[in-house]
Amino acid sequence: MTMTIIVPANAGRTDPGYAGPPPVKGEELVPSRYAVRIGEIDVLVVSDGVLPLPTKMLGHNVEPGVRAAWLNDMFLPPDAFDWSLNVVVVRSGGQTILIDAGLGLDPNLSLPRAGQLIRRLEAAGIDLASVTDVVLTHMHMDHVGGLLVDGVKERLRSDLRIHVAAAEIKFWEAPDFTHVNMPEGFPDALRAAAKRFAQEYRSQLRLFDEEHEVAPGVVVQRTGGHTPGHSVVRLTSDGDRLTFAGDAVFAVGFEHPDWHNGFEHDPEEAARVRVRLLRELAATGEQLIATHLPFPSVGRVAVDGDAFRWVPVFWDY
């Protein structure tokens, strides 16, 4: 896989308001893909865009002043900010694996800056027909929506395998939203997307209970918590390791792993999953990618007192 980095046109300029010349047609001023190699496994992080969401979603079980102090320390706005939405493409053993599928179309929730995956895969030279497998960390709409865009299913292979935990499929037959804390409209949109996805792709689903090897060195493991079937993907090759954590970890989750995210259907279990995963990643020193960490979200985890610290990798140009 190849990656093109576009240097901002205003690099080195300090004139107020200077944005530089427009990018060359077909190029993006800000890069939207980043390549990593794990032993013999190729990994490409692709940005599906960003989701503008209320900051309360980061920790609805803490006092607003405590949450505001963290946001201020991180130089983030107090009310709403952009959550990254990252997807991963993996190549191993002759298979091309898409891990999660982005938002797809905006379900009337004012999320116009996400849903970029299909065109960005094309820009990266990845033909949808080359995808042999899809792994879903879970079935929230920002993880399955790209497969629901008009015309996408027709471009996919007829023998495409979609791997998802059996517990996830069962959960969305009658989903429980009693413990979430989402903005208005999101529960209905999530229900509708999951139901439509299960109907349209049922014949291609490959269900697993706790763990399944999708390709050489590519193992999906159910964690639960965020949703009952939420899973992470572990990559291992030639002694190198990387975990794609899906929604098990958010930006605030390193310093405050006990904060409840608004999208978690079982927030207490999600916090326990987060702590166990972060402890393991800190012990192994392996690389981490997660859906909603700032793009390209590649980094490592360190123990910091009773909590953790996120250590982003230095970008490899």
mmCIF file of N, CA, C and O in Angstrom, residues 249-314:
data_model
loop_
_atom_site.group_PDB
_atom_site.id
_atom_site.type_symbol
_atom_site.label_atom_id
_atom_site.label_comp_id
_atom_site.label_asym_id
_atom_site.label_seq_id
_atom_site.Cartn_x
_atom_site.Cartn_y
_atom_site.Cartn_z
ATOM 1 N N VAL A 249 -11.541 2.397 23.584
ATOM 2 C CA VAL A 249 -10.732 3.484 24.134
ATOM 3 C C VAL A 249 -11.061 4.780 23.409
ATOM 4 O O VAL A 249 -11.088 4.811 22.172
ATOM 5 N N PHE A 250 -11.298 5.831 24.190
ATOM 6 C CA PHE A 250 -11.504 7.168 23.643
ATOM 7 C C PHE A 250 -10.388 8.078 24.155
ATOM 8 O O PHE A 250 -9.620 7.690 25.038
ATOM 9 N N ALA A 251 -10.316 9.282 23.634
ATOM 10 C CA ALA A 251 -9.198 10.172 23.971
ATOM 11 C C ALA A 251 -9.063 10.407 25.471
ATOM 12 O O ALA A 251 -7.956 10.499 25.997
ATOM 13 N N VAL A 252 -10.176 10.506 26.168
ATOM 14 C CA VAL A 252 -10.130 10.782 27.597
ATOM 15 C C VAL A 252 -9.855 9.519 28.418
ATOM 16 O O VAL A 252 -9.550 9.594 29.608
ATOM 17 N N GLY A 253 -9.931 8.355 27.768
ATOM 18 C CA GLY A 253 -9.894 7.094 28.481
ATOM 19 C C GLY A 253 -8.553 6.699 29.056
ATOM 20 O O GLY A 253 -8.487 5.773 29.874
ATOM 21 N N PHE A 254 -7.488 7.372 28.647
ATOM 22 C CA PHE A 254 -6.175 7.056 29.211
ATOM 23 C C PHE A 254 -6.044 7.652 30.612
ATOM 24 O O PHE A 254 -5.716 6.957 31.565
ATOM 25 N N GLU A 255 -6.310 8.938 30.711
ATOM 26 C CA GLU A 255 -6.231 9.614 32.009
ATOM 27 C C GLU A 255 -7.409 9.261 32.916
ATOM 28 O O GLU A 255 -7.264 9.224 34.144
ATOM 29 N N HIS A 256 -8.560 9.012 32.297
ATOM 30 C CA HIS A 256 -9.781 8.759 33.074
ATOM 31 C C HIS A 256 -10.510 7.536 32.515
ATOM 32 O O HIS A 256 -11.601 7.666 31.934
ATOM 33 N N PRO A 257 -9.944 6.356 32.687
ATOM 34 C CA PRO A 257 -10.582 5.163 32.118
ATOM 35 C C PRO A 257 -11.934 4.833 32.735
ATOM 36 O O PRO A 257 -12.700 4.049 32.167
ATOM 37 N N ASP A 258 -12.237 5.440 33.893
ATOM 38 C CA ASP A 258 -13.514 5.177 34.552
ATOM 39 C C ASP A 258 -14.626 6.113 34.083
ATOM 40 O O ASP A 258 -15.772 5.968 34.512
ATOM 41 N N TRP A 259 -14.322 7.077 33.214
ATOM 42 C CA TRP A 259 -15.369 7.943 32.692
ATOM 43 C C TRP A 259 -16.218 7.170 31.694
ATOM 44 O O TRP A 259 -15.705 6.428 30.857
ATOM 45 N N HIS A 260 -17.529 7.365 31.772
ATOM 46 C CA HIS A 260 -18.464 6.638 30.930
ATOM 47 C C HIS A 260 -18.742 7.420 29.651
ATOM 48 O O HIS A 260 -19.171 8.572 29.697
ATOM 49 N N ASN A 261 -18.533 6.771 28.519
ATOM 50 C CA ASN A 261 -18.827 7.385 27.240
ATOM 51 C C ASN A 261 -20.312 7.237 26.930
ATOM 52 O O ASN A 261 -20.927 6.214 27.244
ATOM 53 N N GLY A 262 -20.880 8.237 26.310
ATOM 54 C CA GLY A 262 -22.314 8.243 26.075
ATOM 55 C C GLY A 262 -22.825 7.154 25.163
ATOM 56 O O GLY A 262 -24.019 6.841 25.167
ATOM 57 N N PHE A 263 -21.953 6.548 24.369
ATOM 58 C CA PHE A 263 -22.374 5.508 23.432
ATOM 59 C C PHE A 263 -22.236 4.106 24.018
ATOM 60 O O PHE A 263 -22.533 3.129 23.329
ATOM 61 N N GLU A 264 -21.792 3.991 25.248
ATOM 62 C CA GLU A 264 -21.583 2.674 25.847
ATOM 63 C C GLU A 264 -22.904 2.121 26.398
ATOM 64 O O GLU A 264 -23.543 2.744 27.241
ATOM 65 N N HIS A 265 -23.269 0.935 25.946
ATOM 66 C CA HIS A 265 -24.522 0.325 26.375
ATOM 67 C C HIS A 265 -24.395 -0.310 27.751
ATOM 68 O O HIS A 265 -25.400 -0.500 28.444
ATOM 69 N N ASP A 266 -23.186 -0.666 28.156
ATOM 70 C CA ASP A 266 -22.913 -1.158 29.514
ATOM 71 C C ASP A 266 -21.664 -0.412 30.000
ATOM 72 O O ASP A 266 -20.557 -0.939 29.946
ATOM 73 N N PRO A 267 -21.828 0.834 30.463
ATOM 74 C CA PRO A 267 -20.664 1.674 30.752
ATOM 75 C C PRO A 267 -19.744 1.116 31.834
ATOM 76 O O PRO A 267 -18.523 1.285 31.754
ATOM 77 N N GLU A 268 -20.274 0.463 32.836
ATOM 78 C CA GLU A 268 -19.408 -0.079 33.884
ATOM 79 C C GLU A 268 -18.539 -1.214 33.354
ATOM 80 O O GLU A 268 -17.339 -1.288 33.643
ATOM 81 N N GLU A 269 -19.135 -2.089 32.558
ATOM 82 C CA GLU A 269 -18.337 -3.161 31.947
ATOM 83 C C GLU A 269 -17.358 -2.580 30.932
ATOM 84 O O GLU A 269 -16.220 -3.052 30.809
ATOM 85 N N ALA A 270 -17.771 -1.556 30.201
ATOM 86 C CA ALA A 270 -16.876 -0.926 29.233
ATOM 87 C C ALA A 270 -15.640 -0.357 29.932
ATOM 88 O O ALA A 270 -14.523 -0.444 29.406
ATOM 89 N N ALA A 271 -15.821 0.227 31.114
ATOM 90 C CA ALA A 271 -14.675 0.754 31.869
ATOM 91 C C ALA A 271 -13.739 -0.373 32.298
ATOM 92 O O ALA A 271 -12.518 -0.233 32.238
ATOM 93 N N ARG A 272 -14.316 -1.504 32.732
ATOM 94 C CA ARG A 272 -13.473 -2.641 33.109
ATOM 95 C C ARG A 272 -12.704 -3.176 31.900
ATOM 96 O O ARG A 272 -11.513 -3.494 32.004
ATOM 97 N N VAL A 273 -13.366 -3.270 30.760
ATOM 98 C CA VAL A 273 -12.699 -3.709 29.528
ATOM 99 C C VAL A 273 -11.562 -2.764 29.178
ATOM 100 O O VAL A 273 -10.455 -3.191 28.815
ATOM 101 N N ARG A 274 -11.806 -1.474 29.291
ATOM 102 C CA ARG A 274 -10.811 -0.458 28.947
ATOM 103 C C ARG A 274 -9.571 -0.591 29.822
ATOM 104 O O ARG A 274 -8.428 -0.572 29.322
ATOM 105 N N VAL A 275 -9.762 -0.736 31.105
ATOM 106 C CA VAL A 275 -8.620 -0.850 32.027
ATOM 107 C C VAL A 275 -7.813 -2.112 31.727
ATOM 108 O O VAL A 275 -6.578 -2.076 31.669
ATOM 109 N N ARG A 276 -8.497 -3.242 31.530
ATOM 110 C CA ARG A 276 -7.786 -4.491 31.225
ATOM 111 C C ARG A 276 -6.983 -4.360 29.942
ATOM 112 O O ARG A 276 -5.817 -4.772 29.869
ATOM 113 N N LEU A 277 -7.594 -3.769 28.925
ATOM 114 C CA LEU A 277 -6.915 -3.632 27.639
ATOM 115 C C LEU A 277 -5.719 -2.694 27.749
ATOM 116 O O LEU A 277 -4.627 -2.999 27.245
ATOM 117 N N LEU A 278 -5.892 -1.552 28.407
ATOM 118 C CA LEU A 278 -4.794 -0.596 28.530
ATOM 119 C C LEU A 278 -3.642 -1.173 29.346
ATOM 120 O O LEU A 278 -2.463 -0.937 29.026
ATOM 121 N N ARG A 279 -3.945 -1.935 30.390
ATOM 122 C CA ARG A 279 -2.887 -2.582 31.165
ATOM 123 C C ARG A 279 -2.095 -3.547 30.285
ATOM 124 O O ARG A 279 -0.855 -3.598 30.334
ATOM 125 N N GLU A 280 -2.803 -4.312 29.472
ATOM 126 C CA GLU A 280 -2.135 -5.269 28.597
ATOM 127 C C GLU A 280 -1.266 -4.556 27.563
ATOM 128 O O GLU A 280 -0.118 -4.948 27.329
ATOM 129 N N LEU A 281 -1.798 -3.516 26.945
ATOM 130 C CA LEU A 281 -1.049 -2.789 25.926
ATOM 131 C C LEU A 281 0.182 -2.108 26.520
ATOM 132 O O LEU A 281 1.239 -2.042 25.887
ATOM 133 N N ALA A 282 0.060 -1.596 27.748
ATOM 134 C CA ALA A 282 1.216 -0.982 28.399
ATOM 135 C C ALA A 282 2.285 -2.032 28.693
ATOM 136 O O ALA A 282 3.490 -1.762 28.586
ATOM 137 N N ALA A 283 1.848 -3.248 29.039
ATOM 138 C CA ALA A 283 2.798 -4.312 29.351
ATOM 139 C C ALA A 283 3.516 -4.828 28.108
ATOM 140 O O ALA A 283 4.722 -5.104 28.142
ATOM 141 N N THR A 284 2.804 -4.938 26.997
ATOM 142 C CA THR A 284 3.406 -5.492 25.781
ATOM 143 C C THR A 284 4.175 -4.445 24.981
ATOM 144 O O THR A 284 5.081 -4.785 24.231
ATOM 145 N N GLY A 285 3.782 -3.181 25.128
ATOM 146 C CA GLY A 285 4.422 -2.122 24.341
ATOM 147 C C GLY A 285 4.002 -2.114 22.890
ATOM 148 O O GLY A 285 4.580 -1.397 22.066
ATOM 149 N N GLU A 286 2.968 -2.889 22.562
ATOM 150 C CA GLU A 286 2.525 -2.947 21.171
ATOM 151 C C GLU A 286 1.826 -1.656 20.758
ATOM 152 O O GLU A 286 1.432 -0.847 21.590
ATOM 153 N N GLN A 287 1.661 -1.488 19.460
ATOM 154 C CA GLN A 287 1.003 -0.299 18.937
ATOM 155 C C GLN A 287 -0.517 -0.431 19.053
ATOM 156 O O GLN A 287 -1.070 -1.529 19.059
ATOM 157 N N LEU A 288 -1.153 0.724 19.156
ATOM 158 C CA LEU A 288 -2.601 0.807 19.300
ATOM 159 C C LEU A 288 -3.167 1.757 18.262
ATOM 160 O O LEU A 288 -2.601 2.818 17.992
ATOM 161 N N ILE A 289 -4.277 1.357 17.670
ATOM 162 C CA ILE A 289 -5.106 2.226 16.842
ATOM 163 C C ILE A 289 -6.521 2.110 17.377
ATOM 164 O O ILE A 289 -6.942 1.029 17.777
ATOM 165 N N ALA A 290 -7.256 3.203 17.417
ATOM 166 C CA ALA A 290 -8.652 3.145 17.854
ATOM 167 C C ALA A 290 -9.499 4.065 16.985
ATOM 168 O O ALA A 290 -8.997 5.031 16.401
ATOM 169 N N THR A 291 -10.766 3.752 16.938
ATOM 170 C CA THR A 291 -11.666 4.443 16.014
ATOM 171 C C THR A 291 -11.696 5.945 16.222
ATOM 172 O O THR A 291 -11.650 6.716 15.261
ATOM 173 N N HIS A 292 -11.778 6.393 17.474
ATOM 174 C CA HIS A 292 -12.042 7.803 17.729
ATOM 175 C C HIS A 292 -10.867 8.544 18.361
ATOM 176 O O HIS A 292 -11.065 9.641 18.894
ATOM 177 N N LEU A 293 -9.672 7.965 18.302
ATOM 178 C CA LEU A 293 -8.482 8.730 18.685
ATOM 179 C C LEU A 293 -8.078 9.613 17.522
ATOM 180 O O LEU A 293 -8.336 9.284 16.358
ATOM 181 N N PRO A 294 -7.417 10.741 17.785
ATOM 182 C CA PRO A 294 -7.055 11.649 16.698
ATOM 183 C C PRO A 294 -6.253 10.950 15.604
ATOM 184 O O PRO A 294 -5.303 10.216 15.891
ATOM 185 N N PHE A 295 -6.666 11.147 14.359
ATOM 186 C CA PHE A 295 -6.007 10.536 13.210
ATOM 187 C C PHE A 295 -4.511 10.864 13.213
ATOM 188 O O PHE A 295 -4.147 11.986 13.515
ATOM 189 N N PRO A 296 -3.617 9.905 12.882
ATOM 190 C CA PRO A 296 -3.915 8.532 12.460
ATOM 191 C C PRO A 296 -4.073 7.558 13.617
ATOM 192 O O PRO A 296 -4.209 6.371 13.405
ATOM 193 N N SER A 297 -4.016 8.048 14.828
ATOM 194 C CA SER A 297 -4.310 7.310 16.061
ATOM 195 C C SER A 297 -3.342 6.177 16.341
ATOM 196 O O SER A 297 -3.652 5.283 17.124
ATOM 197 N N VAL A 298 -2.166 6.194 15.741
ATOM 198 C CA VAL A 298 -1.178 5.147 15.987
ATOM 199 C C VAL A 298 -0.289 5.574 17.149
ATOM 200 O O VAL A 298 0.315 6.656 17.121
ATOM 201 N N GLY A 299 -0.209 4.752 18.184
ATOM 202 C CA GLY A 299 0.608 5.108 19.333
ATOM 203 C C GLY A 299 0.765 3.929 20.267
ATOM 204 O O GLY A 299 0.448 2.785 19.922
ATOM 205 N N ARG A 300 1.234 4.223 21.460
ATOM 206 C CA ARG A 300 1.410 3.192 22.480
ATOM 207 C C ARG A 300 0.849 3.700 23.806
ATOM 208 O O ARG A 300 0.540 4.890 23.946
ATOM 209 N N VAL A 301 0.760 2.799 24.759
ATOM 210 C CA VAL A 301 0.179 3.107 26.057
ATOM 211 C C VAL A 301 1.242 2.946 27.133
ATOM 212 O O VAL A 301 1.996 1.967 27.133
ATOM 213 N N ALA A 302 1.306 3.917 28.040
ATOM 214 C CA ALA A 302 2.213 3.838 29.186
ATOM 215 C C ALA A 302 1.409 3.978 30.466
ATOM 216 O O ALA A 302 0.375 4.660 30.500
ATOM 217 N N VAL A 303 1.862 3.314 31.510
ATOM 218 C CA VAL A 303 1.236 3.473 32.821
ATOM 219 C C VAL A 303 1.651 4.820 33.397
ATOM 220 O O VAL A 303 2.809 5.224 33.308
ATOM 221 N N ASP A 304 0.686 5.536 33.971
ATOM 222 C CA ASP A 304 0.962 6.840 34.574
ATOM 223 C C ASP A 304 0.243 6.901 35.916
ATOM 224 O O ASP A 304 -0.924 7.293 36.000
ATOM 225 N N GLY A 305 0.929 6.494 37.000
ATOM 226 C CA GLY A 305 0.295 6.446 38.311
ATOM 227 C C GLY A 305 -0.803 5.403 38.336
ATOM 228 O O GLY A 305 -0.583 4.245 37.980
ATOM 229 N N ASP A 306 -2.009 5.832 38.700
ATOM 230 C CA ASP A 306 -3.142 4.915 38.734
ATOM 231 C C ASP A 306 -3.886 4.867 37.400
ATOM 232 O O ASP A 306 -4.886 4.146 37.285
ATOM 233 N N ALA A 307 -3.412 5.613 36.433
ATOM 234 C CA ALA A 307 -4.080 5.650 35.132
ATOM 235 C C ALA A 307 -3.050 5.373 34.039
ATOM 236 O O ALA A 307 -2.076 4.641 34.245
ATOM 237 N N PHE A 308 -3.255 5.980 32.868
ATOM 238 C CA PHE A 308 -2.417 5.661 31.716
ATOM 239 C C PHE A 308 -2.072 6.939 30.963
ATOM 240 O O PHE A 308 -2.620 8.002 31.215
ATOM 241 N N ARG A 309 -1.168 6.783 30.011
ATOM 242 C CA ARG A 309 -0.735 7.919 29.184
ATOM 243 C C ARG A 309 -0.645 7.449 27.739
ATOM 244 O O ARG A 309 -0.115 6.371 27.448
ATOM 245 N N TRP A 310 -1.179 8.268 26.850
ATOM 246 C CA TRP A 310 -1.149 7.983 25.411
ATOM 247 C C TRP A 310 0.144 8.549 24.831
ATOM 248 O O TRP A 310 0.478 9.719 25.041
ATOM 249 N N VAL A 311 0.885 7.714 24.091
ATOM 250 C CA VAL A 311 2.157 8.132 23.498
ATOM 251 C C VAL A 311 2.048 7.975 21.986
ATOM 252 O O VAL A 311 2.284 6.882 21.443
ATOM 253 N N PRO A 312 1.679 9.030 21.253
ATOM 254 C CA PRO A 312 1.560 8.915 19.795
ATOM 255 C C PRO A 312 2.911 8.602 19.166
ATOM 256 O O PRO A 312 3.953 9.065 19.637
ATOM 257 N N VAL A 313 2.889 7.827 18.093
ATOM 258 C CA VAL A 313 4.133 7.563 17.375
ATOM 259 C C VAL A 313 4.543 8.830 16.611
ATOM 260 O O VAL A 313 3.719 9.676 16.287
ATOM 261 N N PHE A 314 5.833 8.933 16.337
ATOM 262 C CA PHE A 314 6.315 9.975 15.437
ATOM 263 C C PHE A 314 5.930 9.555 14.023
ATOM 264 O O PHE A 314 6.212 8.430 13.597
#
